[in-house]
């Protein structure tokens, strides 16, 4: 036998990672006192515990304290007590603590890695080389943000006490993603780990003790659904940060509606892995292994949908099967293992059930001929071909080592298939033509796009999704904003609807018709119900009538906004020109609008003219910023650059206030338009004629049909329709508290981004109610990773 033959005949022998230090740690700890509250360890007040087991064997690892509502009260009280001193500390003081945490984790990183693998089941290579180093990187990176806070985020302060709930698939990494930016911002934390994987969070709490974290700043409370519900519903928490399933995310969105709590959700995904015919197929196959079989596919951004161009489909599938046959399934503590066990028997049963259902719906499911370990929750890597776009394996998040495959003919079809999902977390594009890749990336409805790579993460680069993958970002500059708040110029509480159903006193009768129509798709149209609402002057006389918009009118307006491609596809410079032109034409009729304001609101002529002039100035502001509020280029510690692109949210519903009815409406519409969104606006219920007077200005200002749509009517009713409409991507509501709360609760259908005043008005003339603060609400940040070098 020659050397080459001997090489091919070689097999991988066992290469076990030593676990003696982890076992000693497990044996030496009292897990019945595993709640870390106010810098001390305690048992659950009710004495309850839950079990955590080793996925590779099913053996019991520990019985851990199971917190209840009383324990959560204690943790929140400790965080609230620690908040004033921690938030008042200097950025340098907070940076020292964050750096100390990172350094202490470095000294214990092998113990963290082994514990993570034992508790979660992921291969030790992943824990050792990816999870733990990246968790450390987050703390050291955010030490820098702590010191740069005043300079880079002027006017912002930490939001307060933060409640955080993390999943079991990346226990330590998710903890770092959540705690590091919160501490940097000056917040205090109450964090609940997943019941399946509590161990590394307990070790982390020990690190906090050693690193000098002040008592009460970090509280880690183990527990199940009761503990999670107590965090979400606790009145002493100002922000909820959740990573987990979309179903639970919707529950949290509804539960927090009307509470005023800041909310960020990083949820599920069904990410597309797109391979074009000019791709390097061998590299794509290796990327695919990392994309779907990393962490046994238990990854929210797993590339679980393989979209391959028809001409190379047969060759690529053959290579994928060959590579799958060589994947090593076995003990996660073996350094040669590629695929370890799933986290629990329930997860294994779920994956098996979805694969069976996918096969029943027509998919051909192939697995390599390999033996599974005799114990543990193992599932073979699975390739599903012949998958239709409606198949359950193409639509539902399996969260297991299962790859669904579909083919496409051209670029347009690839984009359409990729976006054919209710999720929007990540995508991967493979092509040797970087022009093609960068043409496709902006058209994908995903918060992260990797070019010729997958599962690339860094603390400097934001991560998060669109649609039902949630909202908000983790990491980077945009991740810091999730834990900061700017002081808005809040006014008094907004009272509910004020239009009287009683007829108002008739005017002099000189006008033939005073009924203003709706404005939809660039045209003035009659309301679907053919009803109208009377609008009174400040003196109680009839100023005119407006259309009484209903559900059908909102649907028509949303359809027109969705169909308008000219506006979001226009360059920022072109949008800027149109907004300038809109301001110019409004300026030409300033006297007319000032007179209307005086007639309707009773404002003095001077005050009315000031509001009109401020509205024109506000249009000028956003016209000027349209091509200046831009993204960034990040340089992570890898051979890649990350393009943080600003993209429009999409269709934005706007419910405008009665206070400053012209300025308030312009202040909301203008930033949304500046960033390329299309708008469905519900103007002031009391003074809608100011909005209908804008129709003519819009019509001769080169605004594309459908970019601005205006539906007059009852604020509460129309806000509810916009909230429930799944083709509305964002909703801004300034109305009474009940209307705002219902809008947030009703938005869960597609988890649209909702911004409300929580029943309070704003001083729309103030500088704080304009500029970057509103532009940030008008965009999604997409991070596109572009590798370079050989």
Tab-separated table of C-alpha atoms in Angstrom, residues 79-377:
chain	number	residue	atom	x	y	z
A	79	UNK	CA	-31.811	46.345	39.518
A	80	UNK	CA	-33.880	49.461	40.232
A	81	UNK	CA	-31.891	50.139	43.406
A	82	UNK	CA	-28.579	49.824	41.552
A	83	UNK	CA	-29.707	51.880	38.533
A	84	UNK	CA	-29.114	55.480	39.730
A	85	UNK	CA	-25.494	54.920	40.727
A	86	UNK	CA	-24.664	52.735	37.707
A	87	UNK	CA	-26.259	55.083	35.167
A	88	UNK	CA	-24.542	58.070	36.783
A	89	UNK	CA	-21.130	56.406	36.666
A	90	UNK	CA	-18.740	57.618	34.004
A	91	UNK	CA	-18.309	55.839	30.704
A	92	UNK	CA	-14.774	55.000	31.781
A	93	UNK	CA	-16.016	53.343	34.974
A	94	UNK	CA	-18.505	51.208	33.061
A	95	UNK	CA	-15.860	50.430	30.432
A	96	UNK	CA	-13.521	49.081	33.124
A	97	UNK	CA	-16.226	46.719	34.370
A	98	UNK	CA	-17.053	45.466	30.878
A	99	UNK	CA	-13.392	44.942	30.103
A	100	UNK	CA	-12.905	43.101	33.392
A	101	UNK	CA	-15.778	40.761	32.507
A	102	UNK	CA	-14.232	40.036	29.120
A	103	UNK	CA	-10.799	39.354	30.558
A	104	UNK	CA	-12.194	37.092	33.265
A	105	UNK	CA	-14.086	35.143	30.623
A	106	UNK	CA	-10.877	34.774	28.646
A	107	UNK	CA	-9.213	33.183	31.654
A	108	UNK	CA	-12.028	30.642	31.908
A	109	UNK	CA	-12.922	30.222	28.261
A	110	UNK	CA	-12.176	26.494	28.070
A	111	UNK	CA	-14.488	25.824	31.031
A	112	UNK	CA	-17.187	27.943	29.369
A	113	UNK	CA	-16.775	25.996	26.118
A	114	UNK	CA	-16.968	22.542	27.712
A	115	UNK	CA	-19.966	23.487	29.872
A	116	UNK	CA	-21.742	24.909	26.832
A	117	UNK	CA	-21.183	21.714	24.871
A	118	UNK	CA	-22.246	19.467	27.742
A	119	UNK	CA	-25.419	21.477	28.396
A	120	UNK	CA	-26.428	22.319	24.817
A	121	UNK	CA	-24.993	19.452	22.732
A	122	UNK	CA	-23.176	21.606	20.175
A	123	UNK	CA	-19.790	20.294	19.014
A	124	UNK	CA	-16.877	21.470	21.123
A	125	UNK	CA	-15.202	23.002	18.060
A	126	UNK	CA	-18.105	25.418	17.750
A	127	UNK	CA	-18.249	26.305	21.454
A	128	UNK	CA	-14.478	26.665	21.698
A	129	UNK	CA	-13.761	28.484	18.429
A	130	UNK	CA	-16.934	30.513	17.824
A	131	UNK	CA	-19.354	30.979	20.723
A	132	UNK	CA	-17.010	31.752	23.593
A	133	UNK	CA	-14.520	33.991	21.714
A	134	UNK	CA	-17.378	35.980	20.189
A	135	UNK	CA	-19.048	36.390	23.589
A	136	UNK	CA	-15.772	37.759	24.972
A	137	UNK	CA	-15.452	40.046	21.952
A	138	UNK	CA	-18.861	41.580	22.734
A	139	UNK	CA	-17.871	42.637	26.234
A	140	UNK	CA	-14.549	44.119	25.183
A	141	UNK	CA	-16.101	45.828	22.153
A	142	UNK	CA	-18.864	47.380	24.239
A	143	UNK	CA	-16.354	48.665	26.771
A	144	UNK	CA	-15.444	51.079	24.003
A	145	UNK	CA	-19.056	52.096	23.438
A	146	UNK	CA	-19.431	52.849	27.158
A	147	UNK	CA	-16.702	55.499	26.939
A	148	UNK	CA	-17.899	56.856	23.596
A	149	UNK	CA	-21.531	57.159	24.674
A	150	UNK	CA	-21.730	60.909	25.274
A	151	UNK	CA	-19.846	61.709	22.079
A	152	UNK	CA	-21.559	59.255	19.730
A	153	UNK	CA	-25.071	59.339	21.205
A	154	UNK	CA	-25.616	62.936	22.362
A	155	UNK	CA	-28.882	63.506	24.175
A	156	UNK	CA	-29.347	59.802	24.899
A	157	UNK	CA	-29.366	57.994	28.228
A	158	UNK	CA	-29.801	54.380	29.232
A	159	UNK	CA	-33.421	53.312	29.083
A	160	UNK	CA	-33.440	51.978	32.666
A	161	UNK	CA	-34.042	48.495	34.050
A	162	UNK	CA	-33.921	45.958	31.244
A	163	UNK	CA	-35.602	42.548	31.202
A	164	UNK	CA	-33.891	40.051	28.913
A	165	UNK	CA	-34.977	36.560	27.850
A	166	UNK	CA	-32.585	34.366	25.871
A	167	UNK	CA	-32.905	30.994	24.071
A	168	UNK	CA	-31.105	27.685	24.418
A	169	UNK	CA	-29.343	27.486	21.049
A	170	UNK	CA	-26.540	29.990	21.865
A	171	UNK	CA	-26.825	30.371	25.646
A	172	UNK	CA	-23.592	32.226	26.371
A	173	UNK	CA	-23.429	34.194	23.125
A	174	UNK	CA	-27.008	35.441	23.458
A	175	UNK	CA	-26.264	36.442	27.038
A	176	UNK	CA	-23.304	38.516	25.811
A	177	UNK	CA	-25.345	40.057	22.979
A	178	UNK	CA	-27.893	41.222	25.538
A	179	UNK	CA	-25.903	42.165	28.649
A	180	UNK	CA	-22.887	43.913	27.074
A	181	UNK	CA	-24.752	46.776	25.305
A	182	UNK	CA	-27.138	47.185	28.232
A	183	UNK	CA	-24.282	47.719	30.687
A	184	UNK	CA	-22.465	50.014	28.267
A	185	UNK	CA	-25.591	52.171	28.014
A	186	UNK	CA	-25.879	52.485	31.793
A	187	UNK	CA	-28.815	50.107	32.184
A	188	UNK	CA	-29.197	47.450	34.852
A	189	UNK	CA	-30.242	43.945	33.878
A	190	UNK	CA	-32.566	41.126	34.860
A	191	UNK	CA	-31.850	38.185	32.554
A	192	UNK	CA	-33.670	34.861	32.294
A	193	UNK	CA	-31.779	32.065	30.531
A	194	UNK	CA	-33.517	29.125	28.853
A	195	UNK	CA	-34.461	26.185	31.088
A	196	UNK	CA	-32.635	23.727	28.803
A	197	UNK	CA	-29.276	25.522	29.122
A	198	UNK	CA	-28.714	27.341	32.419
A	199	UNK	CA	-25.130	26.323	33.186
A	200	UNK	CA	-22.967	28.916	31.418
A	201	UNK	CA	-25.166	31.751	32.702
A	202	UNK	CA	-24.469	30.546	36.262
A	203	UNK	CA	-20.738	30.488	35.547
A	204	UNK	CA	-21.080	33.963	34.036
A	205	UNK	CA	-22.702	35.240	37.233
A	206	UNK	CA	-19.679	33.928	39.116
A	207	UNK	CA	-17.522	35.919	36.684
A	208	UNK	CA	-19.542	39.044	37.500
A	209	UNK	CA	-18.754	38.565	41.186
A	210	UNK	CA	-15.034	38.298	40.442
A	211	UNK	CA	-14.970	41.159	37.932
A	212	UNK	CA	-16.340	43.718	40.372
A	213	UNK	CA	-19.776	44.244	38.845
A	214	UNK	CA	-21.697	46.294	41.434
A	215	UNK	CA	-24.469	44.486	43.281
A	216	UNK	CA	-27.805	44.597	41.498
A	217	UNK	CA	-26.404	45.702	38.128
A	218	UNK	CA	-26.583	42.167	36.719
A	219	UNK	CA	-29.251	39.785	38.002
A	220	UNK	CA	-29.564	36.331	36.453
A	221	UNK	CA	-32.751	34.511	37.312
A	222	UNK	CA	-33.231	30.901	36.237
A	223	UNK	CA	-36.749	29.731	35.535
A	224	UNK	CA	-39.434	28.631	33.140
A	225	UNK	CA	-42.507	30.265	31.625
A	226	UNK	CA	-43.644	31.745	34.940
A	227	UNK	CA	-40.362	33.614	35.302
A	228	UNK	CA	-40.488	34.773	31.692
A	229	UNK	CA	-44.033	36.047	32.080
A	230	UNK	CA	-43.069	37.883	35.253
A	231	UNK	CA	-40.305	39.735	33.382
A	232	UNK	CA	-42.546	40.708	30.486
A	233	UNK	CA	-45.372	41.972	32.684
A	234	UNK	CA	-43.347	43.609	35.436
A	235	UNK	CA	-44.148	47.329	35.777
A	236	UNK	CA	-40.647	48.069	37.047
A	237	UNK	CA	-38.977	47.115	33.761
A	238	UNK	CA	-38.519	49.757	31.073
A	239	UNK	CA	-37.338	47.553	28.217
A	240	UNK	CA	-37.791	43.945	27.109
A	241	UNK	CA	-35.199	42.259	24.892
A	242	UNK	CA	-36.249	38.814	23.689
A	243	UNK	CA	-34.662	36.222	21.447
A	244	UNK	CA	-36.760	33.172	20.636
A	245	UNK	CA	-39.627	31.963	18.522
A	246	UNK	CA	-41.914	34.230	16.509
A	247	UNK	CA	-44.937	32.790	18.305
A	248	UNK	CA	-43.638	33.853	21.712
A	249	UNK	CA	-42.480	37.168	20.270
A	250	UNK	CA	-46.049	37.930	19.248
A	251	UNK	CA	-47.281	37.104	22.749
A	252	UNK	CA	-44.740	39.515	24.215
A	253	UNK	CA	-45.652	42.254	21.714
A	254	UNK	CA	-49.303	41.953	22.726
A	255	UNK	CA	-48.531	41.764	26.432
A	256	UNK	CA	-46.443	44.950	26.376
A	257	UNK	CA	-48.877	46.953	24.225
A	258	UNK	CA	-49.680	50.270	25.834
A	259	UNK	CA	-47.122	49.812	28.614
A	260	UNK	CA	-44.592	52.231	27.159
A	261	UNK	CA	-41.862	49.587	27.426
A	262	UNK	CA	-39.208	49.632	24.770
A	263	UNK	CA	-39.123	46.312	22.925
A	264	UNK	CA	-36.660	44.479	20.691
A	265	UNK	CA	-37.396	41.053	19.247
A	266	UNK	CA	-34.930	38.735	17.493
A	267	UNK	CA	-37.063	35.860	16.322
A	268	UNK	CA	-37.187	32.934	13.916
A	269	UNK	CA	-36.093	32.665	10.323
A	270	UNK	CA	-36.276	30.635	7.160
A	271	UNK	CA	-33.174	31.910	5.463
A	272	UNK	CA	-32.457	31.455	1.766
A	273	UNK	CA	-29.095	30.091	0.588
A	274	UNK	CA	-28.956	31.182	-3.064
A	275	UNK	CA	-26.435	29.577	-5.425
A	276	UNK	CA	-26.080	31.062	-8.920
A	277	UNK	CA	-24.648	29.114	-11.843
A	278	UNK	CA	-21.352	31.024	-11.785
A	279	UNK	CA	-20.662	30.216	-8.114
A	280	UNK	CA	-17.670	28.229	-6.897
A	281	UNK	CA	-19.626	25.058	-6.128
A	282	UNK	CA	-17.080	23.513	-3.787
A	283	UNK	CA	-16.985	26.680	-1.703
A	284	UNK	CA	-20.766	26.876	-1.777
A	285	UNK	CA	-21.049	23.329	-0.447
A	286	UNK	CA	-18.717	24.128	2.449
A	287	UNK	CA	-20.710	27.276	3.112
A	288	UNK	CA	-23.873	25.208	3.070
A	289	UNK	CA	-22.461	22.842	5.685
A	290	UNK	CA	-21.831	25.864	7.894
A	291	UNK	CA	-25.161	27.404	6.981
A	292	UNK	CA	-27.514	24.557	7.877
A	293	UNK	CA	-25.606	21.937	9.874
A	294	UNK	CA	-23.840	24.368	12.201
A	295	UNK	CA	-25.215	23.759	15.715
A	296	UNK	CA	-27.368	20.934	14.277
A	297	UNK	CA	-29.416	23.525	12.378
A	298	UNK	CA	-30.640	24.976	15.662
A	299	UNK	CA	-29.882	28.478	14.432
A	300	UNK	CA	-32.451	31.199	13.802
A	301	UNK	CA	-30.556	32.339	10.689
A	302	UNK	CA	-29.773	28.825	9.406
A	303	UNK	CA	-29.630	28.609	5.603
A	304	UNK	CA	-32.452	26.079	5.598
A	305	UNK	CA	-33.730	26.855	2.075
A	306	UNK	CA	-31.262	26.015	-0.712
A	307	UNK	CA	-32.190	27.867	-3.912
A	308	UNK	CA	-30.015	26.669	-6.768
A	309	UNK	CA	-30.019	27.739	-10.414
A	310	UNK	CA	-31.386	24.996	-12.665
A	311	UNK	CA	-28.291	24.572	-14.823
A	312	UNK	CA	-26.108	23.508	-11.892
A	313	UNK	CA	-28.725	21.894	-9.658
A	314	UNK	CA	-27.834	18.285	-10.450
A	315	UNK	CA	-24.088	18.831	-9.999
A	316	UNK	CA	-24.516	20.777	-6.772
A	317	UNK	CA	-26.921	18.267	-5.227
A	318	UNK	CA	-24.466	15.461	-6.008
A	319	UNK	CA	-21.692	17.375	-4.247
A	320	UNK	CA	-23.966	18.108	-1.283
A	321	UNK	CA	-24.833	14.417	-0.868
A	322	UNK	CA	-21.177	13.445	-1.049
A	323	UNK	CA	-20.317	16.016	1.614
A	324	UNK	CA	-23.239	14.956	3.806
A	325	UNK	CA	-22.061	11.360	3.715
A	326	UNK	CA	-18.800	12.514	5.302
A	327	UNK	CA	-20.305	14.542	8.119
A	328	UNK	CA	-19.477	12.976	11.463
A	329	UNK	CA	-22.403	12.603	13.866
A	330	UNK	CA	-21.443	11.770	17.416
A	331	UNK	CA	-20.287	12.933	20.821
A	332	UNK	CA	-20.176	16.727	20.933
A	333	UNK	CA	-17.054	16.555	23.111
A	334	UNK	CA	-15.150	14.855	20.282
A	335	UNK	CA	-13.153	17.452	18.356
A	336	UNK	CA	-13.856	15.570	15.115
A	337	UNK	CA	-17.636	15.737	15.472
A	338	UNK	CA	-19.571	17.831	12.955
A	339	UNK	CA	-23.097	17.237	14.235
A	340	UNK	CA	-24.011	16.669	17.851
A	341	UNK	CA	-27.393	15.937	19.422
A	342	UNK	CA	-30.420	18.194	19.403
A	343	UNK	CA	-31.039	19.940	22.676
A	344	UNK	CA	-33.895	17.791	23.993
A	345	UNK	CA	-36.249	14.930	23.188
A	346	UNK	CA	-39.089	17.365	22.478
A	347	UNK	CA	-36.991	19.138	19.861
A	348	UNK	CA	-36.026	15.808	18.279
A	349	UNK	CA	-39.677	14.772	18.073
A	350	UNK	CA	-40.589	18.102	16.489
A	351	UNK	CA	-37.915	17.800	13.797
A	352	UNK	CA	-38.936	14.220	13.004
A	353	UNK	CA	-42.560	15.272	12.726
A	354	UNK	CA	-41.815	18.119	10.324
A	355	UNK	CA	-39.650	15.900	8.109
A	356	UNK	CA	-42.429	13.305	7.962
A	357	UNK	CA	-44.990	15.955	7.085
A	358	UNK	CA	-42.706	17.420	4.424
A	359	UNK	CA	-42.377	13.979	2.827
A	360	UNK	CA	-46.142	13.532	2.963
A	361	UNK	CA	-46.471	16.833	1.064
A	362	UNK	CA	-44.222	15.569	-1.737
A	363	UNK	CA	-40.632	16.208	-0.691
A	364	UNK	CA	-38.032	13.489	-1.215
A	365	UNK	CA	-36.025	13.290	2.007
A	366	UNK	CA	-32.513	11.813	1.759
A	367	UNK	CA	-30.130	10.983	4.598
A	368	UNK	CA	-26.605	9.555	4.515
A	369	UNK	CA	-26.139	5.919	5.445
A	370	UNK	CA	-24.715	6.423	8.911
A	371	UNK	CA	-25.305	5.017	12.354
A	372	UNK	CA	-26.490	7.216	15.206
A	373	UNK	CA	-25.188	6.931	18.771
A	374	UNK	CA	-27.247	4.576	20.901
A	375	UNK	CA	-28.193	7.286	23.389
A	376	UNK	CA	-28.941	10.980	23.083
A	377	UNK	CA	-31.165	13.132	20.881
